[in-house]
Tab-separated table of C-alpha atoms in Angstrom:
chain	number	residue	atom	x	y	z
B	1	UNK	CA	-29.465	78.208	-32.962
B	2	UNK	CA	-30.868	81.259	-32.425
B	3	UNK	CA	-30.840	81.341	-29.170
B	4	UNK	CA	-26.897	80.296	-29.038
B	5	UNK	CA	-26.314	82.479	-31.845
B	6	UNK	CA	-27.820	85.557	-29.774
B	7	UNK	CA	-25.547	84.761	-26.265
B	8	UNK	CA	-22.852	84.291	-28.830
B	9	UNK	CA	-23.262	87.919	-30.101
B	10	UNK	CA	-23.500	89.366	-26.903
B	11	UNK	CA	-20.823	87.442	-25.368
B	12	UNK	CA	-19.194	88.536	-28.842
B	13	UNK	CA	-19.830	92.582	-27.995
B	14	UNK	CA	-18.644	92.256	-24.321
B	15	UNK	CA	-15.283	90.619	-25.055
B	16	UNK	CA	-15.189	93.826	-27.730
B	17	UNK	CA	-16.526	96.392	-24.599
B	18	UNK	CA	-13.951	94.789	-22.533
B	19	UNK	CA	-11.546	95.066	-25.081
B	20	UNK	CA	-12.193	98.257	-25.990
B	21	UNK	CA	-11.910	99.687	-22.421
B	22	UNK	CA	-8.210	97.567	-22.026
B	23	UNK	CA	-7.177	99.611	-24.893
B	24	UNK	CA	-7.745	102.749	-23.777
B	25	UNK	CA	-6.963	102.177	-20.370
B	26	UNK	CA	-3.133	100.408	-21.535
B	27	UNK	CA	-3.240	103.807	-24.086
B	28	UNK	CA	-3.780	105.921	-20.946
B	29	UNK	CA	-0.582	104.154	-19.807
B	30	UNK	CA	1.701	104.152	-22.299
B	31	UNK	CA	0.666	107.881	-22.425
B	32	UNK	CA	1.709	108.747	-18.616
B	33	UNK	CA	4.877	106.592	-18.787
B	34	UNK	CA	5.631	108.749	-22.087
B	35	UNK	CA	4.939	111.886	-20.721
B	36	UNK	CA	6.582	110.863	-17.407
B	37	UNK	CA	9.830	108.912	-18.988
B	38	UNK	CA	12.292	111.122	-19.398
B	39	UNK	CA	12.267	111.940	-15.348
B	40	UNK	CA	12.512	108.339	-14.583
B	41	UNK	CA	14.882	107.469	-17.189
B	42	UNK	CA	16.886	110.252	-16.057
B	43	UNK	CA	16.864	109.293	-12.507
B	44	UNK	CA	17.639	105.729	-13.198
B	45	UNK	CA	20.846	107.279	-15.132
B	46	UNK	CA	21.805	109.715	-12.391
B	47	UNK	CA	24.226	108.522	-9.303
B	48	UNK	CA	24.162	110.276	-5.841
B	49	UNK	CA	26.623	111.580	-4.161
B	50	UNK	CA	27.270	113.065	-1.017
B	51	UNK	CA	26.212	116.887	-0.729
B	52	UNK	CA	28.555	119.300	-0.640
B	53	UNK	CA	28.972	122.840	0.758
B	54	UNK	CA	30.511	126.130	-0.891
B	55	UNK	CA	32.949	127.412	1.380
B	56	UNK	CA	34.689	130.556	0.556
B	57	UNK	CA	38.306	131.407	0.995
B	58	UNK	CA	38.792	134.728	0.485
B	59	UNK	CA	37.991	135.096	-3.346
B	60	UNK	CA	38.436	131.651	-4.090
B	61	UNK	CA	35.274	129.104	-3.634
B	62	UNK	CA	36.261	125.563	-2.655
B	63	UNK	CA	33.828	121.818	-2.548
B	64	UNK	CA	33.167	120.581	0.757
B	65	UNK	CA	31.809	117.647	2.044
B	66	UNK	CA	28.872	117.682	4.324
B	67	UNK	CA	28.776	115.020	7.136
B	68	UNK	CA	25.726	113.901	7.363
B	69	UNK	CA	23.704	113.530	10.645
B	70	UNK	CA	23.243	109.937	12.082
B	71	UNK	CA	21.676	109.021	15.649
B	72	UNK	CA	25.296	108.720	16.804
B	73	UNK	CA	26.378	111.947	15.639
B	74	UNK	CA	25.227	114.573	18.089
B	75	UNK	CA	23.535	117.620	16.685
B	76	UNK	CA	25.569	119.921	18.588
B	77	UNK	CA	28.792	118.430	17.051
B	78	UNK	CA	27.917	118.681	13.844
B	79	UNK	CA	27.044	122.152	14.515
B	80	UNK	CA	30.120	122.844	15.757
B	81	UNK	CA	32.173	121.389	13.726
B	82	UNK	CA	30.533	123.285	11.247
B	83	UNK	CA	31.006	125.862	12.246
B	84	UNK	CA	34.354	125.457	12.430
B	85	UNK	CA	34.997	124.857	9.030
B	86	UNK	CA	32.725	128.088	7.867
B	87	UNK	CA	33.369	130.302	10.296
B	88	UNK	CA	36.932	130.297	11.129
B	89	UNK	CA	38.220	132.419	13.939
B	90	UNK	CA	40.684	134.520	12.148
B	91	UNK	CA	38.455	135.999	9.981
B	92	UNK	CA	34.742	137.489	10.502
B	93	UNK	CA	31.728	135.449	10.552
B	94	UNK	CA	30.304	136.349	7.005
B	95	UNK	CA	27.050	135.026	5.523
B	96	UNK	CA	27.166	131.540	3.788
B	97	UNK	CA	24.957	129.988	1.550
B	98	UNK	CA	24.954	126.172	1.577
B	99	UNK	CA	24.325	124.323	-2.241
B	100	UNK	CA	23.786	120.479	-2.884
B	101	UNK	CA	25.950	119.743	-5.834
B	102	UNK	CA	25.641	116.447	-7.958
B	103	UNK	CA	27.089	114.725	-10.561
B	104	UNK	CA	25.182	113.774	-13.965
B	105	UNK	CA	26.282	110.983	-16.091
B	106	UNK	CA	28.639	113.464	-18.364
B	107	UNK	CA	30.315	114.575	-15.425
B	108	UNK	CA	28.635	118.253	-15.331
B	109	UNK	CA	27.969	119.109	-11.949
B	110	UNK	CA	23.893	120.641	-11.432
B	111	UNK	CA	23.680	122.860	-8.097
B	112	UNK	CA	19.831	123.173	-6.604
B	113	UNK	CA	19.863	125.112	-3.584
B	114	UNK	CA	18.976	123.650	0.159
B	115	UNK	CA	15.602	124.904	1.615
B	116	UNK	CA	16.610	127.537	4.751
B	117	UNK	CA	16.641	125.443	8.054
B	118	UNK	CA	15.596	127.147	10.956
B	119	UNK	CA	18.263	125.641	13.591
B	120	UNK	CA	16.590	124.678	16.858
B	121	UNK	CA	16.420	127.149	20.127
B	122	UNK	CA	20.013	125.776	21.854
B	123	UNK	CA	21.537	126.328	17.867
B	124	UNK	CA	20.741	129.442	17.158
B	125	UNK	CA	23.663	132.283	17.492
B	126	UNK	CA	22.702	135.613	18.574
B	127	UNK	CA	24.472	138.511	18.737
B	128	UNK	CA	23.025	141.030	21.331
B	129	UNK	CA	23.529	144.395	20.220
B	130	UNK	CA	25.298	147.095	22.110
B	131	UNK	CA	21.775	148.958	24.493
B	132	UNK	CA	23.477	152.524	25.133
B	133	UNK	CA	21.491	154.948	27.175
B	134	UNK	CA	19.448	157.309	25.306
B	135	UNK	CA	20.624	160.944	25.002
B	136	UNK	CA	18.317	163.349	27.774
B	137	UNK	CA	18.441	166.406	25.877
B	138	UNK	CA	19.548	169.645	28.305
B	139	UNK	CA	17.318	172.100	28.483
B	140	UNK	CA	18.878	175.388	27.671
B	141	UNK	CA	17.824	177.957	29.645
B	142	UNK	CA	16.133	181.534	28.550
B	143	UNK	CA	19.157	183.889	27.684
B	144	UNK	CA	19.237	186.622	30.983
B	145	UNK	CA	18.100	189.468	29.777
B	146	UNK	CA	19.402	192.703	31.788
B	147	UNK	CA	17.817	195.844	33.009
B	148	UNK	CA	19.279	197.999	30.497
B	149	UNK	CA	18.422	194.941	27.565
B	150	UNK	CA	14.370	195.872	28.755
B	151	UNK	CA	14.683	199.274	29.220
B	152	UNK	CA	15.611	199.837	25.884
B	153	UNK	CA	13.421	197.703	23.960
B	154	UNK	CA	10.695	199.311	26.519
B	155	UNK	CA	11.478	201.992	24.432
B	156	UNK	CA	11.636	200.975	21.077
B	157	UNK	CA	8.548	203.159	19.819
B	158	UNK	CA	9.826	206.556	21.856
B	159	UNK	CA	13.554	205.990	20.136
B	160	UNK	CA	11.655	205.236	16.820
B	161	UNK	CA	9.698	208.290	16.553
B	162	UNK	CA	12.461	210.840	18.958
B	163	UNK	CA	15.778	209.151	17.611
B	164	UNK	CA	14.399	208.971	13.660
B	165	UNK	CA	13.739	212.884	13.519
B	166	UNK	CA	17.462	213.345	15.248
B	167	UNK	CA	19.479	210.490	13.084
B	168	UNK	CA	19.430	212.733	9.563
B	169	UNK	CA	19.684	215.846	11.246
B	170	UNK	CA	23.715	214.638	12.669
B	171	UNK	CA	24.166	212.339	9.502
B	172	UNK	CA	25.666	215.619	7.734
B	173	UNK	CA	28.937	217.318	9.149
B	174	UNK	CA	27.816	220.991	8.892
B	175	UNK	CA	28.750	224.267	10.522
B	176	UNK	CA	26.257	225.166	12.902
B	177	UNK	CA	25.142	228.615	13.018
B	178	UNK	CA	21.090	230.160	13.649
B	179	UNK	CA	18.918	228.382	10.536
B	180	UNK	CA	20.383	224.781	12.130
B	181	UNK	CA	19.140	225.904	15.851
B	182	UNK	CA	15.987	226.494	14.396
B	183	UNK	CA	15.732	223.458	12.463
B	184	UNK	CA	16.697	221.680	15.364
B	185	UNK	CA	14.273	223.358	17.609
B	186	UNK	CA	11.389	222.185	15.414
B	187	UNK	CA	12.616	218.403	15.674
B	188	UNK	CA	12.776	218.424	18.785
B	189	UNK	CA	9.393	220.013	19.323
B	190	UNK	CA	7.983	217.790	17.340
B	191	UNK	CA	9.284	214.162	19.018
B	192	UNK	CA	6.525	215.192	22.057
B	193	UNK	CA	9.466	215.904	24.491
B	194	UNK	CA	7.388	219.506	25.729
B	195	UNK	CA	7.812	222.822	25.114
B	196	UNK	CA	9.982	223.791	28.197
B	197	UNK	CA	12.529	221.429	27.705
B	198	UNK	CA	13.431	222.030	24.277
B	199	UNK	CA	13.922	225.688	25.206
B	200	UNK	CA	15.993	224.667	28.116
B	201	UNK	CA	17.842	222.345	25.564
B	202	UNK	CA	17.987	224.974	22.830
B	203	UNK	CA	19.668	227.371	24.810
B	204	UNK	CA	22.213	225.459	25.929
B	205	UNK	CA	23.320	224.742	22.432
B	206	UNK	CA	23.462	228.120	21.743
B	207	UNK	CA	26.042	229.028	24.698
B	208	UNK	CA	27.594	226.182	23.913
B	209	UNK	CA	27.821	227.270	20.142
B	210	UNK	CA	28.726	230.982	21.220
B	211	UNK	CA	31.232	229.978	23.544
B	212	UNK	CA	32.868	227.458	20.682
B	213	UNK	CA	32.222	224.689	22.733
B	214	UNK	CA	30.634	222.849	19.704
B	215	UNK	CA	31.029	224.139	16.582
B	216	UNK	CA	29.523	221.603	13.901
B	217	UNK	CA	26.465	219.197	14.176
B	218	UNK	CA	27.872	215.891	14.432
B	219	UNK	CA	29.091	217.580	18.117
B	220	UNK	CA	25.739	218.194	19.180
B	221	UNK	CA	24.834	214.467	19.413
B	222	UNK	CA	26.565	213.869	22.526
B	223	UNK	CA	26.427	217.365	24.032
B	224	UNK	CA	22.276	216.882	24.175
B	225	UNK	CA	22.715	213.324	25.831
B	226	UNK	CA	25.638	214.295	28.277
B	227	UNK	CA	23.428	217.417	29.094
B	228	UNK	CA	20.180	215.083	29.621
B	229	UNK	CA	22.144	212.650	31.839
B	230	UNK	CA	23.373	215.520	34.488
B	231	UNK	CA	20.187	217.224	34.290
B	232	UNK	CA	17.856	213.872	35.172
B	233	UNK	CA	21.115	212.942	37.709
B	234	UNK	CA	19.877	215.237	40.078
B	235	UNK	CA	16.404	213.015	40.890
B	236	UNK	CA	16.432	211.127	44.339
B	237	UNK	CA	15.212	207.804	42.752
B	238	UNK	CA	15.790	205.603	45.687
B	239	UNK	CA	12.808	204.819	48.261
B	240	UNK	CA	13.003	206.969	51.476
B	241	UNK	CA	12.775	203.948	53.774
B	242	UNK	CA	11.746	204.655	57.763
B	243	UNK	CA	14.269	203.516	60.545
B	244	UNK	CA	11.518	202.398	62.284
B	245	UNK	CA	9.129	200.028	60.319
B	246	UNK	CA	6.792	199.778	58.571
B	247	UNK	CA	7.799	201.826	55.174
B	248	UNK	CA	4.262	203.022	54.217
B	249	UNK	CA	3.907	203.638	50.219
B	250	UNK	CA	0.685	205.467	49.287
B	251	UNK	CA	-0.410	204.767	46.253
B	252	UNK	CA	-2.289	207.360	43.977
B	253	UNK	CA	-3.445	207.822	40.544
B	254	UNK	CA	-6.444	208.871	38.195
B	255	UNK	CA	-9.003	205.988	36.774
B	256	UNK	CA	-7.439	203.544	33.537
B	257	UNK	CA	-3.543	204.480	34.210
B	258	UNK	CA	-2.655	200.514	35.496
B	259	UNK	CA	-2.476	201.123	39.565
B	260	UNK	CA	-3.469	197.625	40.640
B	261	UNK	CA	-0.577	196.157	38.172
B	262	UNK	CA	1.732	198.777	39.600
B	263	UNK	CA	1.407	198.354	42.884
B	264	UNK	CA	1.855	194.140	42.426
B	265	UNK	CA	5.217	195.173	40.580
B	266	UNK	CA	6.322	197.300	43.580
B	267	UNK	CA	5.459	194.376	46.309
B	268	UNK	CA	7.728	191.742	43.989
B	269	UNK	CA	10.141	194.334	43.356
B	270	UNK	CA	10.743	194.515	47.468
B	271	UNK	CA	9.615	190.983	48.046
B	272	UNK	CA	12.805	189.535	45.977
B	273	UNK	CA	14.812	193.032	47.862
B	274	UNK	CA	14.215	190.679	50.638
B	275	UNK	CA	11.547	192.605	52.462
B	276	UNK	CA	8.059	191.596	54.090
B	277	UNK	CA	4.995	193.464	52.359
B	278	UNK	CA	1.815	194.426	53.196
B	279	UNK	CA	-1.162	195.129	50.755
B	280	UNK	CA	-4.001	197.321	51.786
B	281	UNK	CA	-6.924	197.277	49.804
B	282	UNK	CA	-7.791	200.695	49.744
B	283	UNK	CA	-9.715	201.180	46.645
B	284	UNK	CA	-13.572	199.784	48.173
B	285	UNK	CA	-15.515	201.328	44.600
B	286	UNK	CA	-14.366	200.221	41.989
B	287	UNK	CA	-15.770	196.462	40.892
B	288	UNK	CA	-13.541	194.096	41.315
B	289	UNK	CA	-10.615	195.721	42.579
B	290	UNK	CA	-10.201	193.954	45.520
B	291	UNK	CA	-10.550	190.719	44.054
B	292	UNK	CA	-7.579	191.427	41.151
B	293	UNK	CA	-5.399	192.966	43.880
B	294	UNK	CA	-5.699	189.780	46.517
B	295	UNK	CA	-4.685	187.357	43.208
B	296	UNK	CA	-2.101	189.751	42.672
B	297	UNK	CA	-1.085	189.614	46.094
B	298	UNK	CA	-1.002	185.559	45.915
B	299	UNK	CA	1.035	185.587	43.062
B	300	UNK	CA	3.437	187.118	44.601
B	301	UNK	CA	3.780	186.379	48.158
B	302	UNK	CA	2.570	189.569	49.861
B	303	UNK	CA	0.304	189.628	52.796
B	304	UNK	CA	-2.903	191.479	52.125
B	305	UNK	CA	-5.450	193.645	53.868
B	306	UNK	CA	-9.113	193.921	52.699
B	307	UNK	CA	-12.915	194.823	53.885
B	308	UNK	CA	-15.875	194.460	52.080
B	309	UNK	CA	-16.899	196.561	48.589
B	310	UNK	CA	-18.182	200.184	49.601
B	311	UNK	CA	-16.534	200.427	52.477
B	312	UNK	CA	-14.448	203.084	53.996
B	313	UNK	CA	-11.304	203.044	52.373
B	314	UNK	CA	-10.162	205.161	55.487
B	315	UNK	CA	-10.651	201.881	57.769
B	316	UNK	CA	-9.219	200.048	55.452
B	317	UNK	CA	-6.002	202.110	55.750
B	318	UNK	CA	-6.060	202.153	59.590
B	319	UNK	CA	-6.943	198.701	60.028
B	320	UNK	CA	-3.578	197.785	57.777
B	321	UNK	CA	-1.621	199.592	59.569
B	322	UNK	CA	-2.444	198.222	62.613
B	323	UNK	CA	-1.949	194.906	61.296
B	324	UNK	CA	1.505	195.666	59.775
B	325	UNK	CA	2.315	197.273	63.238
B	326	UNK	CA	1.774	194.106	64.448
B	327	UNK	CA	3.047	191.288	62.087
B	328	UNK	CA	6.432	193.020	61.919
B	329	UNK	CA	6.124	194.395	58.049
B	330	UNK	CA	8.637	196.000	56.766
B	331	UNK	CA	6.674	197.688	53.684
B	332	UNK	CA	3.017	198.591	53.676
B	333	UNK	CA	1.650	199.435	50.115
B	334	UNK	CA	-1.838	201.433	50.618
B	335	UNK	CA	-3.667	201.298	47.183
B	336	UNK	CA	-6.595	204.222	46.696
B	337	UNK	CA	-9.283	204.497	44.367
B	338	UNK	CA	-9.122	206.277	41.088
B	339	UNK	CA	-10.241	209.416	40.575
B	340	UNK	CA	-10.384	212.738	38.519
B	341	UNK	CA	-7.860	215.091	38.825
B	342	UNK	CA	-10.417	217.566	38.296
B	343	UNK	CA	-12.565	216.743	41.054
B	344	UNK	CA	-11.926	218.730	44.251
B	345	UNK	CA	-14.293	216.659	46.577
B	346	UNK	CA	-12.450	213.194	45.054
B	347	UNK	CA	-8.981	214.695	46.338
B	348	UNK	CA	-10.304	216.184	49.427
B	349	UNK	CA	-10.841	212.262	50.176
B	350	UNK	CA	-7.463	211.220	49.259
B	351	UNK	CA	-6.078	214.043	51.417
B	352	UNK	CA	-8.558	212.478	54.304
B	353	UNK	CA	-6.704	208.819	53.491
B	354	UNK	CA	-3.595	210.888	53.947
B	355	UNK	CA	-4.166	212.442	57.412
B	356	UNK	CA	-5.445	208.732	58.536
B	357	UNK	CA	-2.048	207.193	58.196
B	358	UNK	CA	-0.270	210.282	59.789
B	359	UNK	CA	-2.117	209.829	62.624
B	360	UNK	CA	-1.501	206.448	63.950
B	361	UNK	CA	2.942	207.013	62.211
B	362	UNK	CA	3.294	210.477	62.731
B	363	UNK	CA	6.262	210.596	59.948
B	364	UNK	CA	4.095	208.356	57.533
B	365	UNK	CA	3.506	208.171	54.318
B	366	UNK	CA	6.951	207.703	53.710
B	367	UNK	CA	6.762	207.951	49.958
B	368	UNK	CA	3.342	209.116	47.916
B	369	UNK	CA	4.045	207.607	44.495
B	370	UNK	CA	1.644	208.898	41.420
B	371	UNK	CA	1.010	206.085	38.348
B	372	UNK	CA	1.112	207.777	35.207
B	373	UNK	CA	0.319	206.466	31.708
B	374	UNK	CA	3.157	207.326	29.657
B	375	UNK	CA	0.832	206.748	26.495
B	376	UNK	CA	-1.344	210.221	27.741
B	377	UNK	CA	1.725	211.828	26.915
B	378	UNK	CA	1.528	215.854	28.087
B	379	UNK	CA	-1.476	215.652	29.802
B	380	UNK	CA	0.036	213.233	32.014
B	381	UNK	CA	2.186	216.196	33.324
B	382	UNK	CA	-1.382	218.423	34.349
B	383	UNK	CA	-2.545	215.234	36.262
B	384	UNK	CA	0.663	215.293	38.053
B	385	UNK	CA	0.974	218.899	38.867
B	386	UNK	CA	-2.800	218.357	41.127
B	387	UNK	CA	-2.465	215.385	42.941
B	388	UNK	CA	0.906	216.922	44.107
B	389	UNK	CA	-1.112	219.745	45.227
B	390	UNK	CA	-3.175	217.353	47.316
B	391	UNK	CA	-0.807	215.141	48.485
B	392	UNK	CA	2.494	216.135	48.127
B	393	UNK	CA	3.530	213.486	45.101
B	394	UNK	CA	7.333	212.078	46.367
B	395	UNK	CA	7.738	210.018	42.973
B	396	UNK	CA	6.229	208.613	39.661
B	397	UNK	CA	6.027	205.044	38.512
B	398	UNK	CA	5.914	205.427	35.038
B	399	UNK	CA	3.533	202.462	33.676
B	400	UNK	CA	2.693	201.245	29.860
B	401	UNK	CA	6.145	203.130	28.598
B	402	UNK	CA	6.793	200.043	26.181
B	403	UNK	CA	3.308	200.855	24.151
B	404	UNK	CA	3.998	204.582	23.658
B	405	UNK	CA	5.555	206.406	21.750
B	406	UNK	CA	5.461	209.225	24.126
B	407	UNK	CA	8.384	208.513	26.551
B	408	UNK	CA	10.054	211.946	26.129
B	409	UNK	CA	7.571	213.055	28.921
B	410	UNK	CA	10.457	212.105	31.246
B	411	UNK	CA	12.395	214.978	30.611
B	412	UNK	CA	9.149	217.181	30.521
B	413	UNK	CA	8.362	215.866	34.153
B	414	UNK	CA	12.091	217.298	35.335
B	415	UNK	CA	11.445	220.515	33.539
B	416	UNK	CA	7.825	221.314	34.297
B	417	UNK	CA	7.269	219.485	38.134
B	418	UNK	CA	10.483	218.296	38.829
B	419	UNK	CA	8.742	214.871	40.522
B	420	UNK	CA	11.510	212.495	39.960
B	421	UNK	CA	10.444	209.101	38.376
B	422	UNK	CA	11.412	206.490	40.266
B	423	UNK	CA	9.653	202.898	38.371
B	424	UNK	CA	9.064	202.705	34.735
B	425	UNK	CA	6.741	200.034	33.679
B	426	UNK	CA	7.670	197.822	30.746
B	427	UNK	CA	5.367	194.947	30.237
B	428	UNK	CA	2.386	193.075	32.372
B	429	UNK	CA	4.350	190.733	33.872
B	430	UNK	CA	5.447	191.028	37.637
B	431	UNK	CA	8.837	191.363	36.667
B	432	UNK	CA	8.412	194.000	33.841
B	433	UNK	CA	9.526	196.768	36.174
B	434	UNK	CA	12.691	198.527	36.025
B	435	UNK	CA	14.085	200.962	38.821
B	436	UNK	CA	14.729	204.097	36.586
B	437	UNK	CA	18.268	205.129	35.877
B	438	UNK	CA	19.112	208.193	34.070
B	439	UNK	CA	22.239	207.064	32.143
B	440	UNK	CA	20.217	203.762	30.981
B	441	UNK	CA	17.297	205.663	29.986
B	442	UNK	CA	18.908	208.609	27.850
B	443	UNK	CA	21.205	206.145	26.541
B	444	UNK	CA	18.047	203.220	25.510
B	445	UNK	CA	16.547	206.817	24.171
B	446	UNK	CA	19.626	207.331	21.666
B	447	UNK	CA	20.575	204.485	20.496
């Protein structure tokens, strides 16, 4: 009894485990159906129809069937045709969004939108866009400037400092009479042009004045720049060149004034005239020289003559023209070395150098042209008045006259040595050289 009444207890608590566990497990059920019944019930309530497509007609939106695809229904048709029915030919293709529309029980119509299908490779429409050639942008080229354009901003700081002193002086109409000579007088004295020419200038306005020629000061404006363009007409500025060639240019000057530029101006200057040039390296002390003068020479296009530093420079001369004798040049340019006006055994050289080239073309040098720096203003006119002495100076090149303020020397040069200038330098470059013209200059002087 004990024993049964034991197996019946425990029987007894697993029919009440197992019970227990059916319970919760049918709870656990009835508790997922609950939670899940309304979306079953619902679906067992709703009725499926065929999807449908929104197809717009202007403003209006109309229901369309969609066929569905079966194995006997190509793809491609189906495409097609829908196409057709979205897209129709007479109006532009325009983007259009395809909705599944169904039906609940009350008649209410519930729109889910269709995932995006990707349509295979052979489906998918592509419009290639219009390639055009890209735009090549034209280069526009520098603006030309003209000789009388450089020339005058070559002498921007001269007209600054000549031209401001002048510009309130003929500002006021005024009768002219002795206090405005004198007023005048100091003006001009005072814009560096030189003592001698503002006398010469002076007294021409006074016969002018006496004579009733000009009467008030606006008058004098263009009586001083008419006079200044006759008086500087009377230069030879043009290159005496030999029948019988070579043209040989000697080139002289005192140490610093810019003769190595000078002279590679000169050769492009008659290079692009169309004429073959010859460099001789005459200058054998100073370092370097002969080095800057053969890049100079490279640059542009001349043929060039050298020997060795410390050489003669006299060999040097005779062995270039010799060479240009030869090769047919048409222009020889002889450089020398710079030296000291003030030395007499330094220009007993140069006259040496001189008496060289005579002797092997009797009628050479053609042309001795002297470099001056315009920015040594006066003193340039001293330096001028002894290497003429020593070797009869034919011309001036006139270098740095766009960093001065000095370029009234000009007039001083026709005044005091009457060596006409025949270059005026205007910049570094090989083309910053401008043959000098009297009307440009007084005019670029003026203005």
């Amino acid at each position: 009894m004990g024993i049964f009444s034991k197996k019946n207890k425990n029987t007894k608590n697993k029919k009440e485990e197992n019970i227990t566990f059916d319970d919760a497990n049918k709870k656990n059920q009835d508790k997922h159906v609950k939670s899940n019944g309304s979306v079953w019930s619902k679906l067992k309530r709703f009725t499926a129809e065929a999807p449908k497509t929104v197809v717009w007609e202007g403003d209006r939106a109309r229901l369309v069937p969609v066929t569905p695809i079966t194995p006997e229904t190509p793809v491609k048709e189906t495409i097609e045709e829908k196409k057709q029915i979205l897209i129709p030919k007479e109006t532009p293709a325009v983007e259009v969004k395809t909705e599944t529309i169904a039906l609940d029980v009350k008649g209410e119509e519930t729109v889910s939108v269709l995932p995006e299908v990707t349509p295979k490779a052979e489906e998918t429409i592509s419009v290639q866009p219009e390639i055009t050639a890209p735009e090549v942008p034209i280069e526009e080229k520098p603006p030309v400037i003209t000789s009388d354009e450089k020339l005058k901003k070559g002498l921007e700081k001269t007209r600054g400092r000549f031209w401001s002193r002048l510009k309130g002086f003929f500002s006021f109409r005024r009768k002219i009479d002795d206090s405005v000579i004198e007023e005048l007088e100091d003006i001009l004295i005072g814009a560096d042009i030189g003592a001698r020419p503002v006398q010469n200038i002076i007294e021409h306005i006074r016969e002018a004045w006496r004579s009733k020629t000009i009467t008030e000061t606006t008058q004098i404006y263009d009586f001083i720049k008419n006079m200044l363009k006759e008086d500087l007409r009377t230069w030879q500025t043009d290159i005496h060149y030999t029948t019988t060639p070579p043209t040989v240019i000697m080139v002289v000057g005192v140490n610093g004034v810019g003769k190595t530029t000078a002279i590679a101006k000169l050769a492009n200057y008659l290079i692009k005239d169309g004429r073959k040039v010859m460099v001789a390296a005459g200058d054998t002390f100073r370092a370097a020289a002969i080095d800057q003068l053969e890049v100079w020479s490279k640059r542009v296009g001349a043929e060039l003559v050298k020997h060795q530093t410390g050489s003669d420079p006299a060999a040097v001369v005779y062995d270039a023209m010799e060479a240009s004798v030869a090769r047919g040049i048409e222009v020889l340019i002889i450089d020398t070395a710079g030296r000291l006006h003030t030395k007499e055994n330094l220009m007993n050289e140069l006259s040496k150098i001189k008496r060289v080239i005579s002797k092997r073309i009797p009628s050479a040098p053609h042309e001795v042209l002297m470099v001056l720096d315009a920015t040594t203003g006066q003193n340039a006119i001293s330096q001028a008045k002894m290497f003429k002495q020593a070797v009869d100076v034919t011309g001036i090149f006139l270098a740095k006259l766009d960093g001065t303020a000095k370029g009234g020397i000009v007039l001083g040069m026709r005044s005091e040595i009457n060596i006409p200038v025949k270059f005026v330098g205007i910049g570094e470059k090989p083309d910053d050289m401008e043959k000098f013209n009297p009307d440009a200059f007084v005019d670029a002087l003026f203005e």
